[in-house]
Each structure stands twice: as structure tokens, then as C-alpha cells.
Amino acid sequence: GGVGGDPRRDGGDDGDGEEGGGEREREEAPRPEELSGVPGAAELPAPDRMGAGAASAPEIQEVCGEYVARCFFSKAWQLREAALLKAEIEVAAYVSERGVQPPRVVAAVARFVEVASKRERVPQVFQAATRLLEPMLEHVAPKCRRGDVAAALTGATASLTDRLGDSNARSREAASHALTTMAEDRQVGCAFVAAHLLKPLRLGGRGGGAGSRMPASALAKAKLPATQRLQIVHVLLESHGALEAAGLSPDAVVGFMNGVQAWTHPAGEVREAAREVTVQLWRSVGAANVEPLLAPLLKPKAIDEVRAAAESAE
């Protein structure tokens, strides 16, 4: 992470407290020691004062301290990135050296990821947020009860799934990598992530239900999120199979594809992703478990093509 532009100008006043506290805030000296280990920390300005954003995420302040929380909710993206880089450095140490209870660290990381997924528009800052998951899952999550980790990540997982429709490729890739990492981690698990991936798309209109037809505008909006979801589902089917226990039952997967009209979607990327998922499904559980689900939805010729691809050399 680097320091660029003029973060002082970007992170100015947010519209209240012009006098008194605001005067004191403008004179506050930066405390780079609070961001030790972060490249360029000495050049960063003081963060914005404690506002409603930071106050709404007490998990972050409790674990990382007020200064880091204020940085994360500052207007200057350099400060937001610095807060995330500092948290990444310290994730394991919060437990091993500072005695913070592991579930509290999981909750703080989950909050960082959820807030960034909903609000962060600078791709490299969003990427920094998603990178927090790996050290947390490696060093902290194993010290927690499995169900508690998944429960804490519910909001973050929903927000990451929504981010799969981002117009920025780097942000889509960061969200996809984060979701795949969680699915492959035994403290979270494939079934937990698959349940989010296979939920009907929220496109602001009808759609997602079997038998309903999406209007053209909704189909266009579905292109990116449907493609990304199906690509992740394909990866998970390869590693876990079409198992109910993995949240990847043939019924659930075919139902999602039908809901987004994936096989006949105007976008070639969606049709190709659907073809790959359908072939992998067939390979995983066999014709007897998949063909009856496809028969009402696909033309016989299309089913024959799936069969031929599934039965070809693995």
C-alpha cells in the first residue's frame, strides 16, 4: 500500500462540529506509531474524528484501537488502506500477544470485510480488506467453535457475494477469491458459502424463481454476478462434488441456473459458465441424478451435448 495524492484534502471535515471539537481535531498531530509496520505511515495525516461510521463498528475499535478504527472510517483512502494493512499485520498478535479473545478478533475482521464490501470503491483498499480473511482463518479461527466463525461471517459473506457483480474486475476477483478461500476452509465450509452463492439474484425486479422470465434489463444486470457465482460453483463442484452436505445438491445448482436463465442467457459468458457447471454436475453424480432435472428445461440436443462432454475424457 502506498501513500498517494493529498490525503489531507481527501479526508477533510465531514460537515459537523465546525467549532470547538472540530478546531481541536484539525490541530491533532498524526500518530504514526499507531500504524507501525505500515509502509508510508509516517507521511499520513491524522484520521478523521470519531464519527457515526466508527461508532457503528465497535468490534473494530475494541480489537484494533480507536486510532485504527478512525483511520478505517476516514475519507482519505490512504488511511483506510493503512488501517487494513495494520490489522493484517497484527491479526495473530491480537490473540497471542495481547490476549484478545479469538471470537472478538473474528468479529472485527468480519466487520472490516462487511463494511468494505458495502462501501469501499477503491479496488486496492477493498483487496486489502479481503486479504484479512486468510490470516484470520489460519491463526485465529481454529481457536473458535466452528459454528461461531460462520455465524460471525454471515454479513460479510452476503456482502462479498453482492460484490461479485462489481463493474471493476479487480474487485470482482477479490470477492471471488475471498469466497473461495472461506469455502475451502474447514472452519467456514463449502455449504455455508454455497448457500449464499445459490440464493436468487437480487436485481431490483422479478426473477430468480423457477418458471418466471426475467425482463431484458434484469438479464443484463445478471450477467456479471451470475457468471462469477457459477465460476465459483464450478470450482467447488470440482473439489467437493455435488453433495447435499456441501450445499451443492443438483436440485439447488440447477434451480439457480434456471432462475437466471443461464443456459439461454444473451451473454455468452453466462451460457459457457452454465455449460461447465452442468457438465461437472453430471460427472459428479451421474445421468440418473441430473437428466431428470434438465429434461423440462433444456432441449434434447442440449442434453445430448452435456452428456457427450461429461462422458468425454476427464
PDB file of C-alpha atoms in Angstrom:
ATOM      1  CA  GLY A   1       0.000   0.000   0.000  1.00  0.00           C
ATOM      2  CA  GLY A   2       1.372   3.408  -0.790  1.00  0.00           C
ATOM      3  CA  VAL A   3       0.680   6.982   0.044  1.00  0.00           C
ATOM      4  CA  GLY A   4      -0.514   8.991  -2.919  1.00  0.00           C
ATOM      5  CA  GLY A   5      -2.349  12.175  -3.762  1.00  0.00           C
ATOM      6  CA  ASP A   6      -3.188  14.588  -0.998  1.00  0.00           C
ATOM      7  CA  PRO A   7      -4.938  12.579   1.744  1.00  0.00           C
ATOM      8  CA  ARG A   8      -5.302  15.706   3.878  1.00  0.00           C
ATOM      9  CA  ARG A   9      -7.531  17.228   1.224  1.00  0.00           C
ATOM     10  CA  ASP A  10      -9.462  13.962   0.733  1.00  0.00           C
ATOM     11  CA  GLY A  11     -10.035  13.435   4.439  1.00  0.00           C
ATOM     12  CA  GLY A  12     -11.302  16.827   5.462  1.00  0.00           C
ATOM     13  CA  ASP A  13     -14.289  17.859   7.508  1.00  0.00           C
ATOM     14  CA  ASP A  14     -17.448  15.759   7.236  1.00  0.00           C
ATOM     15  CA  GLY A  15     -19.886  18.553   7.843  1.00  0.00           C
ATOM     16  CA  ASP A  16     -20.477  18.784  11.565  1.00  0.00           C
ATOM     17  CA  GLY A  17     -18.586  20.096  14.559  1.00  0.00           C
ATOM     18  CA  GLU A  18     -17.110  23.129  12.879  1.00  0.00           C
ATOM     19  CA  GLU A  19     -16.159  24.736  16.159  1.00  0.00           C
ATOM     20  CA  GLY A  20     -14.761  23.538  19.446  1.00  0.00           C
ATOM     21  CA  GLY A  21     -14.038  19.836  18.869  1.00  0.00           C
ATOM     22  CA  GLY A  22     -13.536  20.445  15.173  1.00  0.00           C
ATOM     23  CA  GLU A  23     -10.885  23.075  15.934  1.00  0.00           C
ATOM     24  CA  ARG A  24      -9.040  20.649  18.164  1.00  0.00           C
ATOM     25  CA  GLU A  25      -9.355  17.898  15.541  1.00  0.00           C
ATOM     26  CA  ARG A  26      -7.729  19.997  12.851  1.00  0.00           C
ATOM     27  CA  GLU A  27      -4.752  20.562  15.134  1.00  0.00           C
ATOM     28  CA  GLU A  28      -4.339  16.903  16.088  1.00  0.00           C
ATOM     29  CA  ALA A  29      -0.909  15.542  15.242  1.00  0.00           C
ATOM     30  CA  PRO A  30      -0.731  12.230  13.380  1.00  0.00           C
ATOM     31  CA  ARG A  31       0.402   9.262  15.492  1.00  0.00           C
ATOM     32  CA  PRO A  32       2.324   7.076  13.036  1.00  0.00           C
ATOM     33  CA  GLU A  33       3.366   4.758  15.878  1.00  0.00           C
ATOM     34  CA  GLU A  34      -0.254   3.559  15.911  1.00  0.00           C
ATOM     35  CA  LEU A  35       0.350   2.269  12.365  1.00  0.00           C
ATOM     36  CA  SER A  36       3.835   0.832  12.921  1.00  0.00           C
ATOM     37  CA  GLY A  37       4.833  -1.622  10.215  1.00  0.00           C
ATOM     38  CA  VAL A  38       2.633   0.021   7.571  1.00  0.00           C
ATOM     39  CA  PRO A  39       4.670   1.408   4.633  1.00  0.00           C
ATOM     40  CA  GLY A  40       4.448   5.181   4.435  1.00  0.00           C
ATOM     41  CA  ALA A  41       2.718   5.547   7.828  1.00  0.00           C
ATOM     42  CA  ALA A  42       4.949   8.488   8.792  1.00  0.00           C
ATOM     43  CA  GLU A  43       3.601  10.546   5.867  1.00  0.00           C
ATOM     44  CA  LEU A  44      -0.084  10.024   6.617  1.00  0.00           C
ATOM     45  CA  PRO A  45      -2.205  12.741   8.222  1.00  0.00           C
ATOM     46  CA  ALA A  46      -4.278  12.305  11.365  1.00  0.00           C
ATOM     47  CA  PRO A  47      -7.504  10.392  10.697  1.00  0.00           C
ATOM     48  CA  ASP A  48     -10.949  11.961  10.733  1.00  0.00           C
ATOM     49  CA  ARG A  49     -12.529  12.323  14.138  1.00  0.00           C
ATOM     50  CA  MET A  50     -14.650   9.539  15.594  1.00  0.00           C
ATOM     51  CA  GLY A  51     -17.892   9.635  13.640  1.00  0.00           C
ATOM     52  CA  ALA A  52     -21.008   7.578  13.228  1.00  0.00           C
ATOM     53  CA  GLY A  53     -19.252   5.050  10.983  1.00  0.00           C
ATOM     54  CA  ALA A  54     -16.600   4.128  13.525  1.00  0.00           C
ATOM     55  CA  ALA A  55     -19.150   4.165  16.322  1.00  0.00           C
ATOM     56  CA  SER A  56     -21.287   1.672  14.379  1.00  0.00           C
ATOM     57  CA  ALA A  57     -18.437  -0.861  14.310  1.00  0.00           C
ATOM     58  CA  PRO A  58     -17.413  -1.282  17.964  1.00  0.00           C
ATOM     59  CA  GLU A  59     -15.815  -4.657  17.149  1.00  0.00           C
ATOM     60  CA  ILE A  60     -13.060  -2.876  15.222  1.00  0.00           C
ATOM     61  CA  GLN A  61     -12.346  -0.299  17.905  1.00  0.00           C
ATOM     62  CA  GLU A  62     -12.335  -2.886  20.699  1.00  0.00           C
ATOM     63  CA  VAL A  63      -9.750  -5.077  18.968  1.00  0.00           C
ATOM     64  CA  CYS A  64      -7.680  -2.618  16.920  1.00  0.00           C
ATOM     65  CA  GLY A  65      -7.974   0.572  18.967  1.00  0.00           C
ATOM     66  CA  GLU A  66      -9.617   3.911  18.351  1.00  0.00           C
ATOM     67  CA  TYR A  67      -6.891   5.291  16.070  1.00  0.00           C
ATOM     68  CA  VAL A  68      -7.049   2.376  13.608  1.00  0.00           C
ATOM     69  CA  ALA A  69     -10.867   2.477  13.674  1.00  0.00           C
ATOM     70  CA  ARG A  70     -10.829   6.186  12.849  1.00  0.00           C
ATOM     71  CA  CYS A  71      -8.376   5.560  10.002  1.00  0.00           C
ATOM     72  CA  PHE A  72     -10.649   2.883   8.552  1.00  0.00           C
ATOM     73  CA  PHE A  73     -13.637   5.252   8.509  1.00  0.00           C
ATOM     74  CA  SER A  74     -11.692   8.282   7.200  1.00  0.00           C
ATOM     75  CA  LYS A  75     -12.395   9.941   3.869  1.00  0.00           C
ATOM     76  CA  ALA A  76      -8.788   9.574   2.666  1.00  0.00           C
ATOM     77  CA  TRP A  77      -8.429   6.138   1.065  1.00  0.00           C
ATOM     78  CA  GLN A  78      -4.773   6.006   2.111  1.00  0.00           C
ATOM     79  CA  LEU A  79      -5.866   5.997   5.751  1.00  0.00           C
ATOM     80  CA  ARG A  80      -8.461   3.296   5.132  1.00  0.00           C
ATOM     81  CA  GLU A  81      -5.843   1.135   3.446  1.00  0.00           C
ATOM     82  CA  ALA A  82      -3.364   1.778   6.280  1.00  0.00           C
ATOM     83  CA  ALA A  83      -5.907   0.609   8.864  1.00  0.00           C
ATOM     84  CA  LEU A  84      -6.412  -2.645   6.971  1.00  0.00           C
ATOM     85  CA  LEU A  85      -2.686  -3.209   6.486  1.00  0.00           C
ATOM     86  CA  LYS A  86      -2.123  -2.671  10.213  1.00  0.00           C
ATOM     87  CA  ALA A  87      -4.890  -5.147  11.072  1.00  0.00           C
ATOM     88  CA  GLU A  88      -3.394  -7.696   8.667  1.00  0.00           C
ATOM     89  CA  ILE A  89       0.000  -7.372  10.361  1.00  0.00           C
ATOM     90  CA  GLU A  90      -1.499  -7.763  13.829  1.00  0.00           C
ATOM     91  CA  VAL A  91      -4.217 -10.409  13.325  1.00  0.00           C
ATOM     92  CA  ALA A  92      -2.359 -13.262  15.002  1.00  0.00           C
ATOM     93  CA  ALA A  93      -0.754 -10.986  17.619  1.00  0.00           C
ATOM     94  CA  TYR A  94      -4.106  -9.702  18.870  1.00  0.00           C
ATOM     95  CA  VAL A  95      -4.639 -13.179  20.342  1.00  0.00           C
ATOM     96  CA  SER A  96      -1.115 -14.452  21.025  1.00  0.00           C
ATOM     97  CA  GLU A  97       0.436 -11.267  22.441  1.00  0.00           C
ATOM     98  CA  ARG A  98      -2.444  -9.058  23.584  1.00  0.00           C
ATOM     99  CA  GLY A  99      -4.794 -11.658  24.976  1.00  0.00           C
ATOM    100  CA  VAL A 100      -7.818 -10.657  22.898  1.00  0.00           C
ATOM    101  CA  GLN A 101     -10.399 -13.457  22.829  1.00  0.00           C
ATOM    102  CA  PRO A 102     -10.336 -15.187  19.398  1.00  0.00           C
ATOM    103  CA  PRO A 103     -14.086 -14.713  18.700  1.00  0.00           C
ATOM    104  CA  ARG A 104     -13.637 -10.950  19.125  1.00  0.00           C
ATOM    105  CA  VAL A 105     -10.848 -10.928  16.526  1.00  0.00           C
ATOM    106  CA  VAL A 106     -13.019 -12.945  14.121  1.00  0.00           C
ATOM    107  CA  ALA A 107     -15.846 -10.444  14.669  1.00  0.00           C
ATOM    108  CA  ALA A 108     -13.533  -7.482  13.974  1.00  0.00           C
ATOM    109  CA  VAL A 109     -12.208  -8.998  10.731  1.00  0.00           C
ATOM    110  CA  ALA A 110     -15.753  -9.874   9.660  1.00  0.00           C
ATOM    111  CA  ARG A 111     -16.789  -6.267  10.270  1.00  0.00           C
ATOM    112  CA  PHE A 112     -13.845  -4.882   8.276  1.00  0.00           C
ATOM    113  CA  VAL A 113     -14.791  -7.121   5.337  1.00  0.00           C
ATOM    114  CA  GLU A 114     -18.520  -6.416   5.537  1.00  0.00           C
ATOM    115  CA  VAL A 115     -18.093  -2.636   5.708  1.00  0.00           C
ATOM    116  CA  ALA A 116     -15.537  -2.613   2.886  1.00  0.00           C
ATOM    117  CA  SER A 117     -17.741  -4.870   0.741  1.00  0.00           C
ATOM    118  CA  LYS A 118     -20.667  -2.481   1.135  1.00  0.00           C
ATOM    119  CA  ARG A 119     -18.866   0.863   0.939  1.00  0.00           C
ATOM    120  CA  GLU A 120     -15.342   0.696  -0.468  1.00  0.00           C
ATOM    121  CA  ARG A 121     -14.968   1.894  -4.069  1.00  0.00           C
ATOM    122  CA  VAL A 122     -11.137   1.953  -4.268  1.00  0.00           C
ATOM    123  CA  PRO A 123     -10.188  -1.521  -5.548  1.00  0.00           C
ATOM    124  CA  GLN A 124      -6.855  -1.788  -3.759  1.00  0.00           C
ATOM    125  CA  VAL A 125      -8.466  -0.869  -0.427  1.00  0.00           C
ATOM    126  CA  PHE A 126     -11.197  -3.471  -0.976  1.00  0.00           C
ATOM    127  CA  GLN A 127      -8.493  -6.007  -1.820  1.00  0.00           C
ATOM    128  CA  ALA A 128      -6.706  -5.153   1.432  1.00  0.00           C
ATOM    129  CA  ALA A 129      -9.924  -5.855   3.338  1.00  0.00           C
ATOM    130  CA  THR A 130     -10.414  -9.272   1.739  1.00  0.00           C
ATOM    131  CA  ARG A 131      -6.779 -10.200   2.480  1.00  0.00           C
ATOM    132  CA  LEU A 132      -7.592 -10.041   6.204  1.00  0.00           C
ATOM    133  CA  LEU A 133      -9.551 -13.269   5.904  1.00  0.00           C
ATOM    134  CA  GLU A 134      -6.593 -15.568   5.258  1.00  0.00           C
ATOM    135  CA  PRO A 135      -4.511 -14.783   8.386  1.00  0.00           C
ATOM    136  CA  MET A 136      -7.682 -14.773  10.485  1.00  0.00           C
ATOM    137  CA  LEU A 137      -8.751 -18.184   9.176  1.00  0.00           C
ATOM    138  CA  GLU A 138      -5.241 -19.581   9.600  1.00  0.00           C
ATOM    139  CA  HIS A 139      -4.304 -18.241  13.038  1.00  0.00           C
ATOM    140  CA  VAL A 140      -7.485 -17.254  14.878  1.00  0.00           C
ATOM    141  CA  ALA A 141     -10.482 -19.235  13.611  1.00  0.00           C
ATOM    142  CA  PRO A 142      -9.083 -22.627  14.715  1.00  0.00           C
ATOM    143  CA  LYS A 143      -9.260 -21.338  18.302  1.00  0.00           C
ATOM    144  CA  CYS A 144     -13.038 -20.769  17.964  1.00  0.00           C
ATOM    145  CA  ARG A 145     -16.044 -23.043  17.703  1.00  0.00           C
ATOM    146  CA  ARG A 146     -16.731 -23.736  14.052  1.00  0.00           C
ATOM    147  CA  GLY A 147     -20.330 -22.553  14.101  1.00  0.00           C
ATOM    148  CA  ASP A 148     -19.293 -19.275  15.721  1.00  0.00           C
ATOM    149  CA  VAL A 149     -16.889 -18.434  12.876  1.00  0.00           C
ATOM    150  CA  ALA A 150     -19.518 -18.979  10.183  1.00  0.00           C
ATOM    151  CA  ALA A 151     -22.130 -17.033  12.166  1.00  0.00           C
ATOM    152  CA  ALA A 152     -19.764 -14.063  12.557  1.00  0.00           C
ATOM    153  CA  LEU A 153     -19.068 -14.082   8.802  1.00  0.00           C
ATOM    154  CA  THR A 154     -22.730 -14.139   7.690  1.00  0.00           C
ATOM    155  CA  GLY A 155     -22.964 -10.423   6.889  1.00  0.00           C
ATOM    156  CA  ALA A 156     -19.519 -10.344   5.286  1.00  0.00           C
ATOM    157  CA  THR A 157     -20.317 -13.349   3.097  1.00  0.00           C
ATOM    158  CA  ALA A 158     -23.600 -11.842   1.887  1.00  0.00           C
ATOM    159  CA  SER A 159     -21.852  -8.555   1.067  1.00  0.00           C
ATOM    160  CA  LEU A 160     -18.962 -10.310  -0.705  1.00  0.00           C
ATOM    161  CA  THR A 161     -21.483 -12.259  -2.791  1.00  0.00           C
ATOM    162  CA  ASP A 162     -23.147  -8.986  -3.814  1.00  0.00           C
ATOM    163  CA  ARG A 163     -19.710  -7.641  -4.785  1.00  0.00           C
ATOM    164  CA  LEU A 164     -19.370 -10.362  -7.440  1.00  0.00           C
ATOM    165  CA  GLY A 165     -21.427  -8.056  -9.656  1.00  0.00           C
ATOM    166  CA  ASP A 166     -18.963  -5.161  -9.332  1.00  0.00           C
ATOM    167  CA  SER A 167     -18.056  -3.490 -12.615  1.00  0.00           C
ATOM    168  CA  ASN A 168     -14.383  -3.424 -11.579  1.00  0.00           C
ATOM    169  CA  ALA A 169     -12.567  -6.654 -12.427  1.00  0.00           C
ATOM    170  CA  ARG A 170     -10.086  -6.370  -9.527  1.00  0.00           C
ATOM    171  CA  SER A 171     -12.922  -6.027  -7.037  1.00  0.00           C
ATOM    172  CA  ARG A 172     -14.797  -8.984  -8.542  1.00  0.00           C
ATOM    173  CA  GLU A 173     -11.651 -11.100  -8.372  1.00  0.00           C
ATOM    174  CA  ALA A 174     -11.001 -10.104  -4.757  1.00  0.00           C
ATOM    175  CA  ALA A 175     -14.550 -11.037  -3.751  1.00  0.00           C
ATOM    176  CA  SER A 176     -14.357 -14.320  -5.663  1.00  0.00           C
ATOM    177  CA  HIS A 177     -11.030 -15.269  -4.076  1.00  0.00           C
ATOM    178  CA  ALA A 178     -12.341 -14.426  -0.602  1.00  0.00           C
ATOM    179  CA  LEU A 179     -15.466 -16.565  -1.040  1.00  0.00           C
ATOM    180  CA  THR A 180     -13.469 -19.494  -2.420  1.00  0.00           C
ATOM    181  CA  THR A 181     -10.986 -19.225   0.459  1.00  0.00           C
ATOM    182  CA  MET A 182     -13.815 -19.344   3.002  1.00  0.00           C
ATOM    183  CA  ALA A 183     -15.496 -22.275   1.240  1.00  0.00           C
ATOM    184  CA  GLU A 184     -12.279 -24.306   1.324  1.00  0.00           C
ATOM    185  CA  ASP A 185     -11.620 -23.504   4.993  1.00  0.00           C
ATOM    186  CA  ARG A 186     -12.924 -26.137   7.399  1.00  0.00           C
ATOM    187  CA  GLN A 187     -13.932 -23.506   9.986  1.00  0.00           C
ATOM    188  CA  VAL A 188     -16.372 -21.965   7.498  1.00  0.00           C
ATOM    189  CA  GLY A 189     -17.073 -24.610   4.910  1.00  0.00           C
ATOM    190  CA  CYS A 190     -18.435 -25.095   1.416  1.00  0.00           C
ATOM    191  CA  ALA A 191     -22.090 -25.450   2.445  1.00  0.00           C
ATOM    192  CA  PHE A 192     -22.080 -22.066   4.198  1.00  0.00           C
ATOM    193  CA  VAL A 193     -20.686 -20.230   1.163  1.00  0.00           C
ATOM    194  CA  ALA A 194     -22.731 -22.228  -1.369  1.00  0.00           C
ATOM    195  CA  ALA A 195     -25.936 -21.192   0.398  1.00  0.00           C
ATOM    196  CA  HIS A 196     -25.087 -17.561  -0.418  1.00  0.00           C
ATOM    197  CA  LEU A 197     -23.924 -18.276  -3.983  1.00  0.00           C
ATOM    198  CA  LEU A 198     -27.103 -20.166  -4.870  1.00  0.00           C
ATOM    199  CA  LYS A 199     -29.569 -17.650  -3.469  1.00  0.00           C
ATOM    200  CA  PRO A 200     -31.702 -15.940  -6.131  1.00  0.00           C
ATOM    201  CA  LEU A 201     -30.068 -12.828  -7.514  1.00  0.00           C
ATOM    202  CA  ARG A 202     -31.432  -9.541  -6.178  1.00  0.00           C
ATOM    203  CA  LEU A 203     -31.825  -7.423  -9.290  1.00  0.00           C
ATOM    204  CA  GLY A 204     -34.447  -4.950  -8.232  1.00  0.00           C
ATOM    205  CA  GLY A 205     -37.183  -6.725 -10.174  1.00  0.00           C
ATOM    206  CA  ARG A 206     -38.723 -10.110 -10.694  1.00  0.00           C
ATOM    207  CA  GLY A 207     -36.525 -13.031 -11.450  1.00  0.00           C
ATOM    208  CA  GLY A 208     -34.700 -15.896  -9.834  1.00  0.00           C
ATOM    209  CA  GLY A 209     -37.728 -18.138  -9.408  1.00  0.00           C
ATOM    210  CA  ALA A 210     -38.301 -21.251 -11.481  1.00  0.00           C
ATOM    211  CA  GLY A 211     -40.833 -20.606 -14.189  1.00  0.00           C
ATOM    212  CA  SER A 212     -40.568 -16.820 -14.185  1.00  0.00           C
ATOM    213  CA  ARG A 213     -38.916 -14.995 -17.057  1.00  0.00           C
ATOM    214  CA  MET A 214     -36.565 -12.119 -16.411  1.00  0.00           C
ATOM    215  CA  PRO A 215     -37.055  -8.916 -18.370  1.00  0.00           C
ATOM    216  CA  ALA A 216     -34.154  -7.961 -20.638  1.00  0.00           C
ATOM    217  CA  SER A 217     -32.949  -5.269 -18.221  1.00  0.00           C
ATOM    218  CA  ALA A 218     -32.682  -7.806 -15.381  1.00  0.00           C
ATOM    219  CA  LEU A 219     -30.889 -10.308 -17.616  1.00  0.00           C
ATOM    220  CA  ALA A 220     -28.308  -7.646 -18.443  1.00  0.00           C
ATOM    221  CA  LYS A 221     -27.773  -6.898 -14.752  1.00  0.00           C
ATOM    222  CA  ALA A 222     -27.442 -10.628 -14.043  1.00  0.00           C
ATOM    223  CA  LYS A 223     -24.515 -11.091 -16.428  1.00  0.00           C
ATOM    224  CA  LEU A 224     -21.606 -10.354 -14.080  1.00  0.00           C
ATOM    225  CA  PRO A 225     -22.944 -11.779 -10.801  1.00  0.00           C
ATOM    226  CA  ALA A 226     -24.326 -14.917 -12.472  1.00  0.00           C
ATOM    227  CA  THR A 227     -21.070 -15.590 -14.316  1.00  0.00           C
ATOM    228  CA  GLN A 228     -18.951 -15.078 -11.189  1.00  0.00           C
ATOM    229  CA  ARG A 229     -21.212 -17.194  -8.987  1.00  0.00           C
ATOM    230  CA  LEU A 230     -21.268 -20.036 -11.489  1.00  0.00           C
ATOM    231  CA  GLN A 231     -17.493 -19.940 -11.902  1.00  0.00           C
ATOM    232  CA  ILE A 232     -17.061 -20.341  -8.139  1.00  0.00           C
ATOM    233  CA  VAL A 233     -19.697 -23.094  -8.023  1.00  0.00           C
ATOM    234  CA  HIS A 234     -17.777 -24.910 -10.769  1.00  0.00           C
ATOM    235  CA  VAL A 235     -14.574 -24.778  -8.717  1.00  0.00           C
ATOM    236  CA  LEU A 236     -16.406 -26.015  -5.615  1.00  0.00           C
ATOM    237  CA  LEU A 237     -18.084 -28.851  -7.536  1.00  0.00           C
ATOM    238  CA  GLU A 238     -14.660 -29.982  -8.744  1.00  0.00           C
ATOM    239  CA  SER A 239     -13.295 -30.145  -5.200  1.00  0.00           C
ATOM    240  CA  HIS A 240     -16.391 -31.233  -3.225  1.00  0.00           C
ATOM    241  CA  GLY A 241     -18.751 -32.944  -5.653  1.00  0.00           C
ATOM    242  CA  ALA A 242     -22.480 -32.324  -5.956  1.00  0.00           C
ATOM    243  CA  LEU A 243     -23.176 -33.196  -2.355  1.00  0.00           C
ATOM    244  CA  GLU A 244     -26.054 -32.077  -0.167  1.00  0.00           C
ATOM    245  CA  ALA A 245     -23.564 -31.780   2.710  1.00  0.00           C
ATOM    246  CA  ALA A 246     -21.511 -29.317   0.644  1.00  0.00           C
ATOM    247  CA  GLY A 247     -24.595 -27.245  -0.203  1.00  0.00           C
ATOM    248  CA  LEU A 248     -24.210 -28.229  -3.854  1.00  0.00           C
ATOM    249  CA  SER A 249     -27.120 -30.606  -4.430  1.00  0.00           C
ATOM    250  CA  PRO A 250     -28.151 -30.995  -8.086  1.00  0.00           C
ATOM    251  CA  ASP A 251     -31.561 -29.502  -7.237  1.00  0.00           C
ATOM    252  CA  ALA A 252     -30.007 -26.347  -5.750  1.00  0.00           C
ATOM    253  CA  VAL A 253     -27.476 -25.838  -8.550  1.00  0.00           C
ATOM    254  CA  VAL A 254     -29.939 -26.471 -11.398  1.00  0.00           C
ATOM    255  CA  GLY A 255     -32.539 -24.295  -9.655  1.00  0.00           C
ATOM    256  CA  PHE A 256     -30.139 -21.363  -9.522  1.00  0.00           C
ATOM    257  CA  MET A 257     -29.148 -21.727 -13.171  1.00  0.00           C
ATOM    258  CA  ASN A 258     -32.791 -21.910 -14.220  1.00  0.00           C
ATOM    259  CA  GLY A 259     -33.586 -18.811 -12.166  1.00  0.00           C
ATOM    260  CA  VAL A 260     -31.037 -16.700 -14.057  1.00  0.00           C
ATOM    261  CA  GLN A 261     -31.880 -18.339 -17.410  1.00  0.00           C
ATOM    262  CA  ALA A 262     -28.250 -19.308 -17.583  1.00  0.00           C
ATOM    263  CA  TRP A 263     -28.459 -21.789 -20.483  1.00  0.00           C
ATOM    264  CA  THR A 264     -30.191 -19.307 -22.778  1.00  0.00           C
ATOM    265  CA  HIS A 265     -28.778 -16.060 -21.378  1.00  0.00           C
ATOM    266  CA  PRO A 266     -27.905 -13.413 -24.012  1.00  0.00           C
ATOM    267  CA  ALA A 267     -24.336 -13.215 -22.651  1.00  0.00           C
ATOM    268  CA  GLY A 268     -22.002 -15.931 -23.891  1.00  0.00           C
ATOM    269  CA  GLU A 269     -20.031 -15.819 -20.607  1.00  0.00           C
ATOM    270  CA  VAL A 270     -23.127 -16.880 -18.647  1.00  0.00           C
ATOM    271  CA  ARG A 271     -24.006 -19.674 -21.094  1.00  0.00           C
ATOM    272  CA  GLU A 272     -20.423 -21.001 -21.018  1.00  0.00           C
ATOM    273  CA  ALA A 273     -20.273 -20.928 -17.216  1.00  0.00           C
ATOM    274  CA  ALA A 274     -23.616 -22.760 -17.092  1.00  0.00           C
ATOM    275  CA  ARG A 275     -22.393 -25.385 -19.538  1.00  0.00           C
ATOM    276  CA  GLU A 276     -19.279 -26.044 -17.452  1.00  0.00           C
ATOM    277  CA  VAL A 277     -21.270 -26.301 -14.235  1.00  0.00           C
ATOM    278  CA  THR A 278     -23.838 -28.636 -15.822  1.00  0.00           C
ATOM    279  CA  VAL A 279     -21.129 -30.926 -17.212  1.00  0.00           C
ATOM    280  CA  GLN A 280     -19.352 -31.018 -13.838  1.00  0.00           C
ATOM    281  CA  LEU A 281     -22.668 -31.767 -12.102  1.00  0.00           C
ATOM    282  CA  TRP A 282     -23.264 -34.672 -14.486  1.00  0.00           C
ATOM    283  CA  ARG A 283     -19.767 -36.014 -13.868  1.00  0.00           C
ATOM    284  CA  SER A 284     -20.197 -35.708 -10.110  1.00  0.00           C
ATOM    285  CA  VAL A 285     -23.477 -37.559  -9.641  1.00  0.00           C
ATOM    286  CA  GLY A 286     -24.274 -39.225 -12.950  1.00  0.00           C
ATOM    287  CA  ALA A 287     -27.021 -39.001 -15.547  1.00  0.00           C
ATOM    288  CA  ALA A 288     -29.709 -40.547 -13.340  1.00  0.00           C
ATOM    289  CA  ASN A 289     -29.472 -37.669 -10.848  1.00  0.00           C
ATOM    290  CA  VAL A 290     -29.164 -34.805 -13.321  1.00  0.00           C
ATOM    291  CA  GLU A 291     -31.002 -35.673 -16.535  1.00  0.00           C
ATOM    292  CA  PRO A 292     -34.483 -35.671 -14.943  1.00  0.00           C
ATOM    293  CA  LEU A 293     -33.829 -32.149 -13.647  1.00  0.00           C
ATOM    294  CA  LEU A 294     -32.662 -30.918 -17.058  1.00  0.00           C
ATOM    295  CA  ALA A 295     -35.349 -32.611 -19.176  1.00  0.00           C
ATOM    296  CA  PRO A 296     -38.044 -29.943 -18.527  1.00  0.00           C
ATOM    297  CA  LEU A 297     -35.549 -27.114 -19.026  1.00  0.00           C
ATOM    298  CA  LEU A 298     -33.281 -27.984 -21.953  1.00  0.00           C
ATOM    299  CA  LYS A 299     -33.863 -29.247 -25.484  1.00  0.00           C
ATOM    300  CA  PRO A 300     -32.871 -32.874 -26.083  1.00  0.00           C
ATOM    301  CA  LYS A 301     -29.982 -31.743 -28.303  1.00  0.00           C
ATOM    302  CA  ALA A 302     -28.556 -29.607 -25.480  1.00  0.00           C
ATOM    303  CA  ILE A 303     -28.823 -32.526 -23.030  1.00  0.00           C
ATOM    304  CA  ASP A 304     -27.038 -34.778 -25.535  1.00  0.00           C
ATOM    305  CA  GLU A 305     -24.217 -32.226 -25.746  1.00  0.00           C
ATOM    306  CA  VAL A 306     -23.901 -32.175 -21.942  1.00  0.00           C
ATOM    307  CA  ARG A 307     -23.850 -35.991 -21.856  1.00  0.00           C
ATOM    308  CA  ALA A 308     -21.138 -36.152 -24.548  1.00  0.00           C
ATOM    309  CA  ALA A 309     -18.968 -33.580 -22.763  1.00  0.00           C
ATOM    310  CA  ALA A 310     -19.415 -35.301 -19.378  1.00  0.00           C
ATOM    311  CA  GLU A 311     -18.549 -38.707 -20.774  1.00  0.00           C
ATOM    312  CA  SER A 312     -15.525 -37.492 -22.718  1.00  0.00           C
ATOM    313  CA  ALA A 313     -12.004 -37.839 -21.300  1.00  0.00           C
ATOM    314  CA  GLU A 314     -11.866 -36.276 -17.830  1.00  0.00           C
TER     315      GLU A 314
END
